[in-house]
CSV table of C-alpha atoms in Angstrom, one decimal:
chain,number,residue,atom,x,y,z
A,12,MET,CA,28.0,-26.5,-52.1
A,13,THR,CA,24.7,-28.0,-51.1
A,14,SER,CA,22.1,-25.3,-50.9
A,15,SER,CA,24.6,-22.5,-51.4
A,16,LEU,CA,23.6,-21.8,-55.0
A,17,GLY,CA,20.6,-24.0,-55.3
A,18,LEU,CA,22.4,-26.2,-57.7
A,19,ALA,CA,22.1,-29.6,-56.0
A,20,GLY,CA,20.2,-32.3,-57.7
A,21,ASP,CA,20.6,-31.6,-61.4
A,22,LEU,CA,24.4,-31.9,-61.9
A,23,ASP,CA,24.8,-28.2,-62.4
A,24,ASP,CA,26.8,-28.1,-59.2
A,25,VAL,CA,29.2,-30.7,-60.5
A,26,GLU,CA,29.6,-29.0,-63.8
A,27,LEU,CA,30.3,-25.6,-62.0
A,28,ILE,CA,33.0,-27.2,-59.9
A,29,GLN,CA,34.5,-29.0,-62.9
A,30,ASP,CA,34.7,-25.6,-64.6
A,31,VAL,CA,36.4,-23.9,-61.6
A,32,GLU,CA,38.9,-26.9,-61.4
A,33,ALA,CA,39.6,-26.6,-65.1
A,34,ALA,CA,40.1,-22.9,-65.1
A,35,PHE,CA,42.6,-22.9,-62.2
A,36,GLY,CA,44.1,-26.4,-63.0
A,37,VAL,CA,43.2,-27.7,-59.6
A,38,ARG,CA,41.3,-30.7,-58.1
A,39,LEU,CA,39.0,-30.0,-55.2
A,40,GLY,CA,37.8,-32.8,-52.8
A,41,ASP,CA,34.1,-33.6,-52.5
A,42,ASP,CA,34.2,-33.1,-48.7
A,43,GLU,CA,35.8,-29.6,-49.2
A,44,ILE,CA,33.3,-28.6,-51.9
A,45,GLU,CA,30.4,-29.6,-49.6
A,46,GLN,CA,31.8,-27.1,-47.0
A,47,CYS,CA,32.3,-24.3,-49.4
A,48,SER,CA,29.8,-21.5,-48.8
A,49,THR,CA,31.7,-18.3,-49.3
A,50,VAL,CA,33.6,-16.7,-52.2
A,51,GLY,CA,36.6,-16.5,-49.8
A,52,HIS,CA,36.4,-20.2,-49.0
A,53,LEU,CA,36.3,-21.1,-52.7
A,54,PHE,CA,39.3,-18.8,-53.0
A,55,GLU,CA,41.1,-20.6,-50.2
A,56,LEU,CA,40.5,-24.0,-51.7
A,57,ILE,CA,41.9,-22.8,-55.1
A,58,GLU,CA,44.8,-21.1,-53.4
A,59,ALA,CA,45.7,-24.2,-51.5
A,60,ARG,CA,46.1,-26.2,-54.8
A,61,VAL,CA,47.6,-23.7,-57.3
A,62,PRO,CA,51.1,-25.1,-57.8
A,63,GLY,CA,54.0,-22.9,-56.7
A,64,MET,CA,51.9,-20.5,-54.7
A,65,PRO,CA,53.1,-19.9,-51.2
A,66,SER,CA,50.5,-20.1,-48.5
A,67,GLY,CA,49.3,-17.0,-46.9
A,68,ARG,CA,48.2,-13.7,-48.4
A,69,SER,CA,51.1,-13.1,-50.7
A,70,CYS,CA,50.7,-11.1,-53.9
A,71,ALA,CA,50.3,-14.2,-56.0
A,72,THR,CA,47.5,-15.7,-53.8
A,73,ALA,CA,45.7,-12.3,-53.6
A,74,MET,CA,45.9,-12.2,-57.4
A,75,CYS,CA,44.0,-15.5,-57.4
A,76,PHE,CA,41.2,-14.0,-55.4
A,77,TYR,CA,41.1,-10.8,-57.4
A,78,ARG,CA,40.9,-12.7,-60.6
A,79,LEU,CA,38.0,-14.7,-59.3
A,80,ARG,CA,36.3,-11.6,-58.0
A,81,ARG,CA,36.9,-9.6,-61.2
A,82,ALA,CA,35.1,-12.3,-63.2
A,83,LEU,CA,32.1,-12.6,-60.8
A,84,GLN,CA,31.7,-9.1,-59.5
A,85,PRO,CA,29.6,-7.8,-62.5
A,86,TYR,CA,27.0,-10.4,-61.6
A,87,SER,CA,26.6,-9.6,-58.0
A,88,ALA,CA,24.5,-6.8,-56.5
A,89,ILE,CA,27.0,-6.4,-53.6
A,90,ALA,CA,30.8,-6.0,-53.4
A,91,LEU,CA,32.4,-9.5,-53.3
A,92,LYS,CA,34.8,-10.0,-50.4
A,93,PRO,CA,36.4,-13.2,-49.1
A,94,LYS,CA,33.6,-13.6,-46.6
A,95,THR,CA,30.7,-12.9,-49.1
A,96,SER,CA,28.3,-15.8,-49.2
A,97,ILE,CA,28.3,-17.7,-52.5
A,98,SER,CA,24.5,-17.3,-52.4
A,99,ALA,CA,25.1,-13.7,-53.4
A,100,LEU,CA,25.5,-15.1,-56.9
A,101,SER,CA,22.3,-17.1,-56.8
A,102,ALA,CA,20.6,-14.8,-59.3
A,103,VAL,CA,23.1,-15.7,-62.0
A,104,PRO,CA,22.0,-18.6,-64.0
A,105,VAL,CA,24.4,-21.6,-63.6
A,106,ARG,CA,25.2,-21.8,-67.3
A,107,LYS,CA,26.2,-18.2,-67.2
A,108,LEU,CA,28.5,-18.8,-64.2
A,109,HIS,CA,30.1,-21.7,-66.2
A,110,GLN,CA,30.7,-19.3,-69.1
A,111,ILE,CA,32.1,-16.6,-66.9
A,112,ILE,CA,34.6,-18.9,-65.2
A,113,GLU,CA,35.6,-20.4,-68.6
A,114,THR,CA,36.2,-17.1,-70.4
A,115,GLU,CA,37.3,-14.8,-67.6
A,116,CYS,CA,39.5,-17.1,-65.4
């Protein structure tokens, strides 16, 4: 997620990804994380790893996105959609993002 949230360099990026992985019970590859720049891409990474979820836009996978969006939407000035850049959340302190993901997801 280099330069997508301005987290690189102080391990906040690592902690945020660890929180996402823990919240959804998934493991994301470093190469995938580096390419992640939108909320939708983060959703797709999670969707691909949630056990028992069929691929595609079924109800269960959509629920995954809506769950993530519901947790993050109050902290974004714009409506979060799958193609929304993660930088739309850059005004939210990293520690707050950690707390949101841990409590809401």
